[in-house]
Amino acid sequence: MTPAGKAREGKLASRSVQAAFLVALIVLWYLATTRWGVSSILLPNPVLVVRQLWDILKSGEFVGDLRVTLTELGIAFAISATSGVTIGYLISRSHYRIRVLEPLFAGIYSVPIILFLPLYVLFFGLGPASKIALGATISFFPIALNTIAGFGYVDKVFVVAARSMGASDVQLFRYVLLPAALPIILTGMRMGFTVALLSIIGSETIASLAGLGHRIVHLAEGMEMARMFAYIAFVVAIALILNTIVSALEARGKRHT
Amino acid sequence: MTSLATTLRSWLRRPWIARVGAVIALFVFWEIAARWWVDPMFLSPPSRVLMSLQAVFDTRGVPAALRITFWELGVAFAMSVVIGLVVGLAVGLQPFAQKSFMPIILLLYGTPQVTILPLFILYFGIGPASKIAFGVSHGIFPIIMAIVAGVQNIKPILLTSARSMGASRWQVLRHVIFPHMIPSFFAGMRLGMTGVLLGVLLAELYVSTAGIGYFTTLFTQNFDPTRLFGLIAVLAAMAIVLNEIVRRAEVHFSRWHAD
């Protein structure tokens, strides 16, 4: 057999293992709920879950909560992206500032910022403001740190070469600094987006009035398990779609520089 | 006067002094803001928070809650490391298993686990078990990924030559794979610790009967920012210490690999 054919066969085999794994999981789930008498409060019937999911999608009940969560996410990310890139850029312009402030930012970043959620709730209330503030804080650090790393460590040779060829400040920024820094900044933005999404859904779960995280908790407290599983599947799908879109945008942005 | 300015300038030239200065300036700003500008119901000056640390520890149940949270973190981290190591080796050492199961692990790692937090409470109760389980679910994936990456990075020639010199499976594992895995293993442990902290604290804040989540809720609802700040400061210090221990261990154990 040719190596290419062998590789294709290997790929097919591992794909079928993955498919078998998923099918086995669903069959076990189904059997557990129908045959083995696992309480429907712990594990609802998968058929019921699919029906509920269909009902949620058809009735459009999710629109309100989805809009709340996405609005929070959009505002939080807009705040952290603009402030993170601006502050990161300003810091990266001097070695002194990098050496003073970068370890400080990295240190704060290593503290689990979710700890401050009770404070944010105290300051900003139970509504969207506290989620926006928390999401913006958490996603600020990866964006700012990557902006510092992007602009701060551009190879000196490029800068000197551009200057000696008579580049102006604007030209230096446009043709040397920005292309060198952009891939790293985009990576920071993707990381920031992911943690912003996580922390917003998380803080909605812990204390909130609306949003997808709130909806899941609400259903859990009402013991409507099938609908809750359906919502979990929905939120996971939304998160995966958003993360895929952001990764694709990141890859695209990197290609264009 | 000029000599004072010169000393100040020469001090500020050292980055770490300037860094401490920036932190102090932040605290001074906070102190001023809390004393004169902001409603004391919401913000409490750092001096008062520092003074109240004793009161936080004297609050009935807080020391026990801190102990429980610390214990949850420790157990969750230990379980993440053990399970992560076993799964990581099982998946990483077999190319076929890796190709089959890595996408599934990546998919699980990419899902926002916080959506299933209510399920953890449902299955494991509102006690420490659910916090440990949720912490493990956050800590285990970075460790698996790091171990798989570490196993992958071993040069095939080392494995081949060990085998051709007649090493048994166990000997290859013990003398070739383990030593080469150490740096990525500790890198994974550091990320795993970050995950465990996030998972346990999220679950604590969500619902808690005896851990610190109970007290953060209590202090928030009583509009007692002084003690809330104090408790959060203690927890942040705990997180920093745990992170630092794992980071030091990483630096220490990956030193031989540098040359």
Short mmCIF file of C-alpha atoms in Angstrom, two decimals:
data_model
loop_
_atom_site.label_atom_id
_atom_site.label_comp_id
_atom_site.label_asym_id
_atom_site.label_seq_id
_atom_site.Cartn_x
_atom_site.Cartn_y
_atom_site.Cartn_z
CA MET A 1 0.00 0.00 0.00
CA THR A 2 1.23 3.52 -0.73
CA PRO A 3 2.12 5.71 2.27
CA ALA A 4 -0.63 8.15 1.31
CA GLY A 5 -3.18 5.36 1.22
CA LYS A 6 -1.96 4.09 4.55
CA ALA A 7 -2.29 7.56 6.08
CA ARG A 8 -5.78 7.88 4.69
CA GLU A 9 -6.72 4.53 6.15
CA GLY A 10 -5.27 5.52 9.51
CA LYS A 11 -7.28 8.72 9.44
CA LEU A 12 -10.41 6.77 8.59
CA ALA A 13 -9.76 4.39 11.48
CA SER A 14 -9.32 7.17 14.02
CA ARG A 15 -12.40 8.96 12.68
CA SER A 16 -14.44 5.79 13.13
CA VAL A 17 -13.12 5.40 16.68
CA GLN A 18 -14.30 8.95 17.40
CA ALA A 19 -17.69 8.26 15.87
CA ALA A 20 -17.99 4.98 17.79
CA PHE A 21 -17.09 6.77 21.01
CA LEU A 22 -19.81 9.37 20.52
CA VAL A 23 -22.41 6.79 19.49
CA ALA A 24 -21.53 4.59 22.47
CA LEU A 25 -21.90 7.59 24.76
CA ILE A 26 -25.35 8.42 23.42
CA VAL A 27 -26.48 4.77 23.51
CA LEU A 28 -25.27 4.44 27.10
CA TRP A 29 -27.07 7.65 27.99
CA TYR A 30 -30.26 6.38 26.36
CA LEU A 31 -30.06 2.97 28.04
CA ALA A 32 -29.30 4.55 31.40
CA THR A 33 -32.47 6.61 31.27
CA THR A 34 -34.80 3.97 29.81
CA ARG A 35 -33.55 0.60 31.05
CA TRP A 36 -31.39 1.07 34.10
CA GLY A 37 -33.71 3.41 35.90
CA VAL A 38 -31.42 6.39 36.42
CA SER A 39 -33.62 9.13 37.80
CA SER A 40 -34.76 11.61 35.18
CA ILE A 41 -33.81 14.38 37.58
CA LEU A 42 -30.18 13.34 37.35
CA LEU A 43 -30.14 12.41 33.69
CA PRO A 44 -33.06 13.20 31.37
CA ASN A 45 -33.88 11.06 28.37
CA PRO A 46 -31.83 12.20 25.34
CA VAL A 47 -34.87 12.05 23.07
CA LEU A 48 -36.64 14.44 25.40
CA VAL A 49 -33.61 16.73 25.39
CA VAL A 50 -33.56 16.86 21.60
CA ARG A 51 -37.28 17.61 21.57
CA GLN A 52 -36.78 20.43 24.08
CA LEU A 53 -33.89 21.81 22.05
CA TRP A 54 -36.06 21.81 18.96
CA ASP A 55 -38.79 23.59 20.92
CA ILE A 56 -36.34 26.22 22.15
CA LEU A 57 -35.05 26.87 18.64
CA LYS A 58 -38.50 26.92 17.08
CA SER A 59 -40.18 29.14 19.66
CA GLY A 60 -37.29 31.63 19.63
CA GLU A 61 -37.36 31.73 23.41
CA PHE A 62 -33.57 31.92 23.50
CA VAL A 63 -33.39 35.24 21.64
CA GLY A 64 -33.76 37.47 24.70
CA ASP A 65 -31.12 35.72 26.80
CA LEU A 66 -28.77 35.34 23.86
CA ARG A 67 -29.05 39.06 23.13
CA VAL A 68 -28.25 39.95 26.75
CA THR A 69 -25.18 37.70 26.82
CA LEU A 70 -23.90 38.79 23.42
CA THR A 71 -24.40 42.47 24.24
CA GLU A 72 -22.44 42.06 27.47
CA LEU A 73 -19.74 40.19 25.61
CA GLY A 74 -19.57 42.78 22.82
CA ILE A 75 -19.29 45.75 25.16
CA ALA A 76 -16.81 44.02 27.46
CA PHE A 77 -14.61 42.98 24.57
CA ALA A 78 -14.77 46.41 22.95
CA ILE A 79 -13.64 48.00 26.23
CA SER A 80 -10.84 45.53 26.88
CA ALA A 81 -9.60 45.49 23.28
CA THR A 82 -9.36 49.28 22.97
CA SER A 83 -7.93 49.87 26.44
CA GLY A 84 -5.65 46.83 26.28
CA VAL A 85 -4.15 47.75 22.92
CA THR A 86 -3.83 51.45 23.80
CA ILE A 87 -2.26 50.90 27.22
CA GLY A 88 -0.11 48.07 25.90
CA TYR A 89 1.15 50.26 23.08
CA LEU A 90 1.93 53.17 25.40
CA ILE A 91 3.85 50.87 27.74
CA SER A 92 5.73 49.18 24.91
CA ARG A 93 7.19 52.51 23.72
CA SER A 94 9.82 52.57 26.43
CA HIS A 95 11.99 49.79 27.82
CA TYR A 96 11.76 51.34 31.23
CA ARG A 97 7.97 51.17 31.26
CA ILE A 98 8.04 47.58 30.03
CA ARG A 99 10.40 46.56 32.80
CA VAL A 100 8.38 48.35 35.46
CA LEU A 101 4.85 47.43 34.43
CA GLU A 102 4.94 44.15 32.53
CA PRO A 103 5.76 41.98 35.59
CA LEU A 104 3.05 43.83 37.48
CA PHE A 105 0.43 43.01 34.83
CA ALA A 106 1.62 39.41 34.59
CA GLY A 107 1.37 39.12 38.37
CA ILE A 108 -2.20 40.41 38.47
CA TYR A 109 -3.07 38.15 35.54
CA SER A 110 -2.04 35.09 37.55
CA VAL A 111 -4.59 35.86 40.28
CA PRO A 112 -7.98 34.29 39.52
CA ILE A 113 -9.89 37.51 38.85
CA ILE A 114 -13.23 35.71 39.22
CA LEU A 115 -12.54 36.18 42.96
CA PHE A 116 -13.48 39.83 42.58
CA LEU A 117 -16.95 39.01 41.28
CA PRO A 118 -18.60 39.70 44.67
CA LEU A 119 -16.96 43.15 44.66
CA TYR A 120 -18.17 43.84 41.13
CA VAL A 121 -21.67 42.81 42.10
CA LEU A 122 -21.43 45.15 45.07
CA PHE A 123 -20.26 48.05 42.85
CA PHE A 124 -22.30 47.50 39.71
CA GLY A 125 -25.33 45.54 40.86
CA LEU A 126 -26.80 42.30 39.61
CA GLY A 127 -27.50 43.56 36.08
CA PRO A 128 -25.35 43.47 32.94
CA ALA A 129 -22.94 46.17 34.21
CA SER A 130 -21.15 43.85 36.63
CA LYS A 131 -20.74 41.19 33.92
CA ILE A 132 -19.38 43.73 31.46
CA ALA A 133 -16.95 45.07 34.05
CA LEU A 134 -15.72 41.62 35.04
CA GLY A 135 -15.41 40.40 31.45
CA ALA A 136 -13.53 43.57 30.48
CA THR A 137 -11.15 43.24 33.44
CA ILE A 138 -10.38 39.58 32.81
CA SER A 139 -9.83 39.99 29.07
CA PHE A 140 -7.82 43.21 29.46
CA PHE A 141 -4.71 41.41 30.72
CA PRO A 142 -4.03 38.92 27.90
CA ILE A 143 -4.66 41.68 25.33
CA ALA A 144 -2.44 44.23 27.08
CA LEU A 145 0.35 41.70 27.75
CA ASN A 146 0.35 40.47 24.16
CA THR A 147 0.34 44.04 22.84
CA ILE A 148 3.37 44.79 25.00
CA ALA A 149 5.04 41.61 23.75
CA GLY A 150 4.14 42.45 20.15
CA PHE A 151 5.32 46.05 20.01
CA GLY A 152 7.99 45.86 22.66
CA TYR A 153 10.15 43.13 21.20
CA VAL A 154 10.34 44.11 17.53
CA ASP A 155 13.83 43.29 16.26
CA LYS A 156 15.97 46.44 16.56
CA VAL A 157 17.57 45.74 13.17
CA PHE A 158 14.27 46.35 11.38
CA VAL A 159 13.68 49.64 13.18
CA VAL A 160 17.21 50.89 12.54
CA ALA A 161 17.09 49.81 8.91
CA ALA A 162 13.77 51.57 8.30
CA ARG A 163 15.00 54.71 10.06
CA SER A 164 18.24 54.79 8.10
CA MET A 165 16.25 54.52 4.91
CA GLY A 166 14.39 57.63 6.05
CA ALA A 167 11.09 56.28 7.34
CA SER A 168 8.90 58.78 9.17
CA ASP A 169 7.18 57.92 12.47
CA VAL A 170 3.97 57.05 10.68
CA GLN A 171 5.78 54.96 8.09
CA LEU A 172 7.76 53.18 10.78
CA PHE A 173 4.54 52.33 12.58
CA ARG A 174 2.64 51.31 9.47
CA TYR A 175 5.30 49.23 7.73
CA VAL A 176 7.52 47.91 10.52
CA LEU A 177 5.96 47.93 13.97
CA LEU A 178 2.39 47.03 13.05
CA PRO A 179 3.16 44.04 10.79
CA ALA A 180 5.58 42.68 13.41
CA ALA A 181 3.17 43.11 16.31
CA LEU A 182 -0.20 42.31 14.75
CA PRO A 183 -0.03 38.49 14.86
CA ILE A 184 0.81 38.54 18.57
CA ILE A 185 -1.87 41.14 19.33
CA LEU A 186 -4.45 39.08 17.43
CA THR A 187 -3.54 36.02 19.48
CA GLY A 188 -4.00 38.10 22.63
CA MET A 189 -7.37 39.29 21.39
CA ARG A 190 -8.50 35.73 20.72
CA MET A 191 -7.43 34.69 24.22
CA GLY A 192 -9.15 37.75 25.64
CA PHE A 193 -12.36 36.98 23.76
CA THR A 194 -12.43 33.39 25.00
CA VAL A 195 -11.91 34.33 28.66
CA ALA A 196 -14.41 37.19 28.36
CA LEU A 197 -17.06 34.75 27.10
CA LEU A 198 -16.23 32.29 29.88
CA SER A 199 -16.28 34.85 32.65
CA ILE A 200 -19.51 36.45 31.43
CA ILE A 201 -21.36 33.12 31.31
CA GLY A 202 -19.76 32.25 34.65
CA SER A 203 -20.83 35.43 36.36
CA GLU A 204 -24.32 35.07 34.90
CA THR A 205 -24.41 31.62 36.47
CA ILE A 206 -23.34 32.93 39.86
CA ALA A 207 -25.40 36.10 40.21
CA SER A 208 -27.56 37.72 37.55
CA LEU A 209 -31.00 38.71 36.34
CA ALA A 210 -30.84 37.63 32.68
CA GLY A 211 -28.64 35.96 30.11
CA LEU A 212 -27.87 32.40 29.03
CA GLY A 213 -26.01 31.47 32.23
CA HIS A 214 -28.94 32.76 34.24
CA ARG A 215 -31.39 30.73 32.18
CA ILE A 216 -29.50 27.49 32.85
CA VAL A 217 -29.44 28.13 36.60
CA HIS A 218 -33.10 29.08 36.54
CA LEU A 219 -34.01 25.77 34.88
CA ALA A 220 -31.75 23.85 37.27
CA GLU A 221 -33.51 25.38 40.23
CA GLY A 222 -36.87 24.54 38.68
CA MET A 223 -35.67 20.95 38.15
CA GLU A 224 -36.58 21.14 34.46
CA MET A 225 -33.69 18.90 33.56
CA ALA A 226 -34.46 18.09 29.93
CA ARG A 227 -34.80 21.76 29.07
CA MET A 228 -31.67 22.59 31.02
CA PHE A 229 -29.66 19.98 29.11
CA ALA A 230 -31.05 21.43 25.89
CA TYR A 231 -29.94 24.91 26.92
CA ILE A 232 -26.50 23.63 27.91
CA ALA A 233 -26.14 22.07 24.46
CA PHE A 234 -27.28 25.34 22.92
CA VAL A 235 -24.81 27.47 24.89
CA VAL A 236 -21.94 25.07 24.20
CA ALA A 237 -22.77 25.23 20.49
CA ILE A 238 -22.87 29.05 20.59
CA ALA A 239 -19.53 29.16 22.39
CA LEU A 240 -17.93 26.77 19.92
CA ILE A 241 -19.28 28.77 16.96
CA LEU A 242 -18.03 32.06 18.43
CA ASN A 243 -14.61 30.60 19.19
CA THR A 244 -14.37 29.15 15.68
CA ILE A 245 -15.28 32.51 14.14
CA VAL A 246 -12.72 34.33 16.26
CA SER A 247 -10.00 31.79 15.45
CA ALA A 248 -10.80 32.13 11.75
CA LEU A 249 -10.63 35.94 12.01
CA GLU A 250 -7.30 35.62 13.81
CA ALA A 251 -5.87 33.37 11.09
CA ARG A 252 -7.17 35.73 8.41
CA GLY A 253 -5.70 38.79 10.09
CA LYS A 254 -2.34 37.05 10.39
CA ARG A 255 -2.32 36.14 6.69
CA HIS A 256 -2.92 39.72 5.64
CA THR A 257 0.13 41.20 7.32
CA MET B 1 16.50 69.71 47.76
CA THR B 2 18.33 68.93 44.54
CA SER B 3 20.15 66.04 46.18
CA LEU B 4 16.78 64.62 47.22
CA ALA B 5 15.57 64.85 43.63
CA THR B 6 18.70 63.11 42.39
CA THR B 7 18.39 60.27 44.90
CA LEU B 8 14.76 59.89 43.96
CA ARG B 9 15.64 59.75 40.30
CA SER B 10 18.42 57.23 40.81
CA TRP B 11 16.02 55.10 42.82
CA LEU B 12 13.33 55.23 40.18
CA ARG B 13 15.84 54.06 37.62
CA ARG B 14 15.67 50.62 39.20
CA PRO B 15 12.57 48.95 37.76
CA TRP B 16 11.56 47.04 40.86
CA ILE B 17 11.57 50.15 43.03
CA ALA B 18 9.47 51.97 40.44
CA ARG B 19 7.15 48.94 40.36
CA VAL B 20 6.67 49.02 44.13
CA GLY B 21 6.16 52.77 43.82
CA ALA B 22 3.41 52.26 41.23
CA VAL B 23 1.66 49.79 43.53
CA ILE B 24 1.93 52.17 46.48
CA ALA B 25 0.58 55.04 44.36
CA LEU B 26 -2.38 52.84 43.44
CA PHE B 27 -3.09 52.10 47.10
CA VAL B 28 -2.81 55.78 48.02
CA PHE B 29 -5.28 56.64 45.26
CA TRP B 30 -7.63 53.92 46.50
CA GLU B 31 -7.30 55.23 50.08
CA ILE B 32 -8.15 58.78 49.02
CA ALA B 33 -11.01 57.67 46.81
CA ALA B 34 -12.50 55.48 49.52
CA ARG B 35 -12.18 58.08 52.23
CA TRP B 36 -13.56 61.12 50.47
CA TRP B 37 -15.24 60.29 47.19
CA VAL B 38 -17.06 56.97 47.35
CA ASP B 39 -19.94 55.82 49.50
CA PRO B 40 -18.47 53.72 52.38
CA MET B 41 -21.21 51.17 51.76
CA PHE B 42 -19.34 50.07 48.63
CA LEU B 43 -15.68 50.83 48.99
CA SER B 44 -13.47 50.61 51.99
CA PRO B 45 -10.00 52.20 52.24
CA PRO B 46 -7.06 49.77 52.26
CA SER B 47 -5.89 50.91 55.68
CA ARG B 48 -9.21 49.88 57.18
CA VAL B 49 -9.15 46.58 55.26
CA LEU B 50 -5.70 45.84 56.64
CA MET B 51 -6.86 46.66 60.17
CA SER B 52 -9.92 44.46 59.74
CA LEU B 53 -7.99 41.35 58.68
CA GLN B 54 -8.02 40.23 62.31
CA ALA B 55 -11.79 40.74 62.39
CA VAL B 56 -12.15 38.62 59.25
CA PHE B 57 -10.29 35.77 60.88
CA ASP B 58 -12.30 36.24 64.05
CA THR B 59 -15.60 35.93 62.19
CA ARG B 60 -17.09 32.63 63.24
CA GLY B 61 -16.52 30.02 60.54
CA VAL B 62 -14.09 31.94 58.36
CA PRO B 63 -10.91 30.06 59.40
CA ALA B 64 -12.72 26.77 58.88
CA ALA B 65 -14.00 27.99 55.50
CA LEU B 66 -10.49 28.94 54.41
CA ARG B 67 -9.23 25.54 55.51
CA ILE B 68 -11.99 23.80 53.56
CA THR B 69 -11.29 25.84 50.43
CA PHE B 70 -7.58 25.15 50.72
CA TRP B 71 -8.29 21.45 51.14
CA GLU B 72 -10.59 21.47 48.09
CA LEU B 73 -7.84 23.12 46.06
CA GLY B 74 -5.25 20.61 47.21
CA VAL B 75 -7.37 17.52 46.56
CA ALA B 76 -8.57 18.84 43.19
CA PHE B 77 -5.02 19.62 42.13
CA ALA B 78 -3.68 16.22 43.23
CA MET B 79 -6.48 14.42 41.40
CA SER B 80 -5.96 16.53 38.27
CA VAL B 81 -2.26 15.70 38.23
CA VAL B 82 -2.73 11.95 38.75
CA ILE B 83 -5.62 11.52 36.31
CA GLY B 84 -4.05 13.92 33.83
CA LEU B 85 -0.76 12.02 33.95
CA VAL B 86 -2.40 8.64 33.41
CA VAL B 87 -4.71 9.82 30.62
CA GLY B 88 -1.96 11.92 29.05
CA LEU B 89 0.45 8.98 28.92
CA ALA B 90 -2.23 6.58 27.71
CA VAL B 91 -3.22 8.92 24.89
CA GLY B 92 0.22 10.33 24.14
CA LEU B 93 2.24 7.12 23.94
CA GLN B 94 0.02 5.50 21.35
CA PRO B 95 -0.05 7.35 18.02
CA PHE B 96 -3.38 5.78 17.13
CA ALA B 97 -4.98 6.62 20.47
CA GLN B 98 -3.64 10.13 20.12
CA LYS B 99 -5.13 10.61 16.67
CA SER B 100 -8.45 9.20 17.82
CA PHE B 101 -8.91 10.81 21.21
CA MET B 102 -6.98 14.08 21.00
CA PRO B 103 -9.76 15.80 18.99
CA ILE B 104 -12.30 14.71 21.60
CA ILE B 105 -10.10 16.03 24.41
CA LEU B 106 -9.55 19.29 22.53
CA LEU B 107 -13.28 19.64 21.99
CA LEU B 108 -13.98 19.09 25.69
CA TYR B 109 -11.21 21.56 26.59
CA GLY B 110 -12.78 24.13 24.27
CA THR B 111 -16.28 23.91 25.72
CA PRO B 112 -17.15 26.45 28.40
CA GLN B 113 -17.44 24.09 31.37
CA VAL B 114 -19.06 26.76 33.46
CA THR B 115 -22.34 26.01 31.64
CA ILE B 116 -22.46 22.60 33.31
CA LEU B 117 -21.67 23.93 36.79
CA PRO B 118 -25.31 23.35 37.91
CA LEU B 119 -24.92 19.69 36.86
CA PHE B 120 -21.86 19.28 39.07
CA ILE B 121 -23.86 20.61 42.00
CA LEU B 122 -26.69 18.24 41.13
CA TYR B 123 -24.44 15.17 40.95
CA PHE B 124 -21.98 15.93 43.74
CA GLY B 125 -24.06 17.96 46.15
CA ILE B 126 -23.47 21.44 47.52
CA GLY B 127 -20.57 20.33 49.72
CA PRO B 128 -16.84 20.15 48.93
CA ALA B 129 -17.23 17.20 46.52
CA SER B 130 -18.77 19.35 43.78
CA LYS B 131 -16.01 21.97 44.13
CA ILE B 132 -13.33 19.31 43.87
CA ALA B 133 -15.00 17.72 40.85
CA PHE B 134 -15.39 21.08 39.11
CA GLY B 135 -11.81 22.01 39.91
CA VAL B 136 -10.60 18.70 38.45
CA SER B 137 -12.66 19.28 35.30
CA HIS B 138 -10.78 22.58 34.83
CA GLY B 139 -7.35 21.40 35.88
CA ILE B 140 -7.13 18.10 34.06
CA PHE B 141 -7.16 19.24 30.44
CA PRO B 142 -4.09 21.52 30.42
CA ILE B 143 -2.16 18.72 32.15
CA ILE B 144 -3.24 16.12 29.57
CA MET B 145 -2.33 18.47 26.73
CA ALA B 146 1.08 19.27 28.21
CA ILE B 147 1.91 15.61 28.75
CA VAL B 148 0.85 14.63 25.24
CA ALA B 149 2.96 17.48 23.86
CA GLY B 150 5.88 16.43 26.06
CA VAL B 151 5.72 12.81 24.91
CA GLN B 152 5.52 13.95 21.31
CA ASN B 153 8.61 16.10 21.61
CA ILE B 154 10.89 13.18 22.53
CA LYS B 155 13.27 12.54 19.65
CA PRO B 156 12.38 9.16 18.08
CA ILE B 157 16.09 8.31 17.89
CA LEU B 158 16.27 8.21 21.70
CA LEU B 159 13.44 5.70 21.87
CA THR B 160 14.89 3.61 19.06
CA SER B 161 18.36 3.53 20.53
CA ALA B 162 17.06 2.67 24.01
CA ARG B 163 15.08 -0.20 22.55
CA SER B 164 17.92 -1.43 20.37
CA MET B 165 20.10 -1.54 23.47
CA GLY B 166 17.55 -3.90 24.94
CA ALA B 167 15.54 -1.62 27.26
CA SER B 168 12.22 -3.03 28.41
CA ARG B 169 9.00 -1.06 28.06
CA TRP B 170 9.18 0.02 31.68
CA GLN B 171 12.84 0.99 31.37
CA VAL B 172 12.07 3.14 28.33
CA LEU B 173 9.28 4.81 30.28
CA ARG B 174 11.41 5.29 33.37
CA HIS B 175 14.71 6.39 31.82
CA VAL B 176 13.78 8.04 28.52
CA ILE B 177 10.20 9.25 28.54
CA PHE B 178 9.86 10.50 32.13
CA PRO B 179 13.02 12.64 32.17
CA HIS B 180 12.12 14.21 28.86
CA MET B 181 8.58 14.87 29.93
CA ILE B 182 9.49 16.73 33.12
CA PRO B 183 9.60 20.30 31.72
CA SER B 184 6.27 20.07 29.91
CA PHE B 185 4.81 18.17 32.86
CA PHE B 186 5.59 21.06 35.18
CA ALA B 187 4.39 23.60 32.62
CA GLY B 188 1.15 21.63 32.53
CA MET B 189 0.99 21.60 36.32
CA ARG B 190 1.26 25.39 36.36
CA LEU B 191 -1.60 25.75 33.89
CA GLY B 192 -3.49 23.04 35.76
CA MET B 193 -3.14 25.00 39.00
CA THR B 194 -4.60 28.08 37.29
CA GLY B 195 -7.50 25.92 36.10
CA VAL B 196 -8.07 24.30 39.49
CA LEU B 197 -8.12 27.71 41.19
CA LEU B 198 -10.65 28.97 38.65
CA GLY B 199 -12.86 25.88 38.89
CA VAL B 200 -12.91 25.61 42.68
CA LEU B 201 -13.48 29.34 43.22
CA LEU B 202 -16.23 29.48 40.57
CA ALA B 203 -18.04 26.59 42.23
CA GLU B 204 -17.51 28.14 45.66
CA LEU B 205 -18.98 31.45 44.53
CA TYR B 206 -21.91 29.70 42.85
CA VAL B 207 -23.14 27.81 45.89
CA SER B 208 -21.46 27.00 49.14
CA THR B 209 -22.47 25.82 52.57
CA ALA B 210 -19.19 25.99 54.44
CA GLY B 211 -16.49 27.31 52.10
CA ILE B 212 -15.51 30.89 51.40
CA GLY B 213 -18.31 31.33 48.85
CA TYR B 214 -20.76 31.41 51.73
CA PHE B 215 -18.93 34.29 53.37
CA THR B 216 -18.39 36.34 50.22
CA THR B 217 -22.15 36.17 49.65
CA LEU B 218 -22.81 37.03 53.29
CA PHE B 219 -20.50 40.06 53.30
CA THR B 220 -21.86 41.27 49.95
CA GLN B 221 -25.44 41.05 51.09
CA ASN B 222 -24.63 42.83 54.34
CA PHE B 223 -22.84 45.64 52.49
CA ASP B 224 -19.73 44.97 54.50
CA PRO B 225 -17.00 45.89 51.98
CA THR B 226 -14.28 46.00 54.63
CA ARG B 227 -14.50 42.34 55.50
CA LEU B 228 -15.27 41.36 51.88
CA PHE B 229 -12.06 43.05 50.73
CA GLY B 230 -10.17 41.42 53.57
CA LEU B 231 -11.41 37.94 52.71
CA ILE B 232 -10.73 38.41 48.99
CA ALA B 233 -7.25 39.72 49.77
CA VAL B 234 -6.53 36.60 51.84
CA LEU B 235 -7.76 34.37 49.00
CA ALA B 236 -5.79 36.27 46.38
CA ALA B 237 -2.69 35.87 48.54
CA MET B 238 -3.41 32.13 48.76
CA ALA B 239 -3.76 31.91 44.98
CA ILE B 240 -0.52 33.82 44.44
CA VAL B 241 1.37 31.54 46.85
CA LEU B 242 0.02 28.37 45.20
CA ASN B 243 0.84 29.67 41.71
CA GLU B 244 4.29 30.70 42.83
CA ILE B 245 5.04 27.27 44.36
CA VAL B 246 4.17 25.52 41.09
CA ARG B 247 6.09 28.09 39.04
CA ARG B 248 9.21 27.71 41.21
CA ALA B 249 8.93 23.94 40.90
CA GLU B 250 8.72 24.31 37.12
CA VAL B 251 11.85 26.47 37.00
CA HIS B 252 13.68 24.16 39.37
CA PHE B 253 12.88 20.87 37.64
CA SER B 254 13.33 22.01 34.06
CA ARG B 255 16.78 23.45 34.72
CA TRP B 256 18.73 20.39 33.60
CA HIS B 257 16.96 20.56 30.30
CA ALA B 258 18.21 24.02 29.44
CA ASP B 259 21.65 22.93 28.21
#
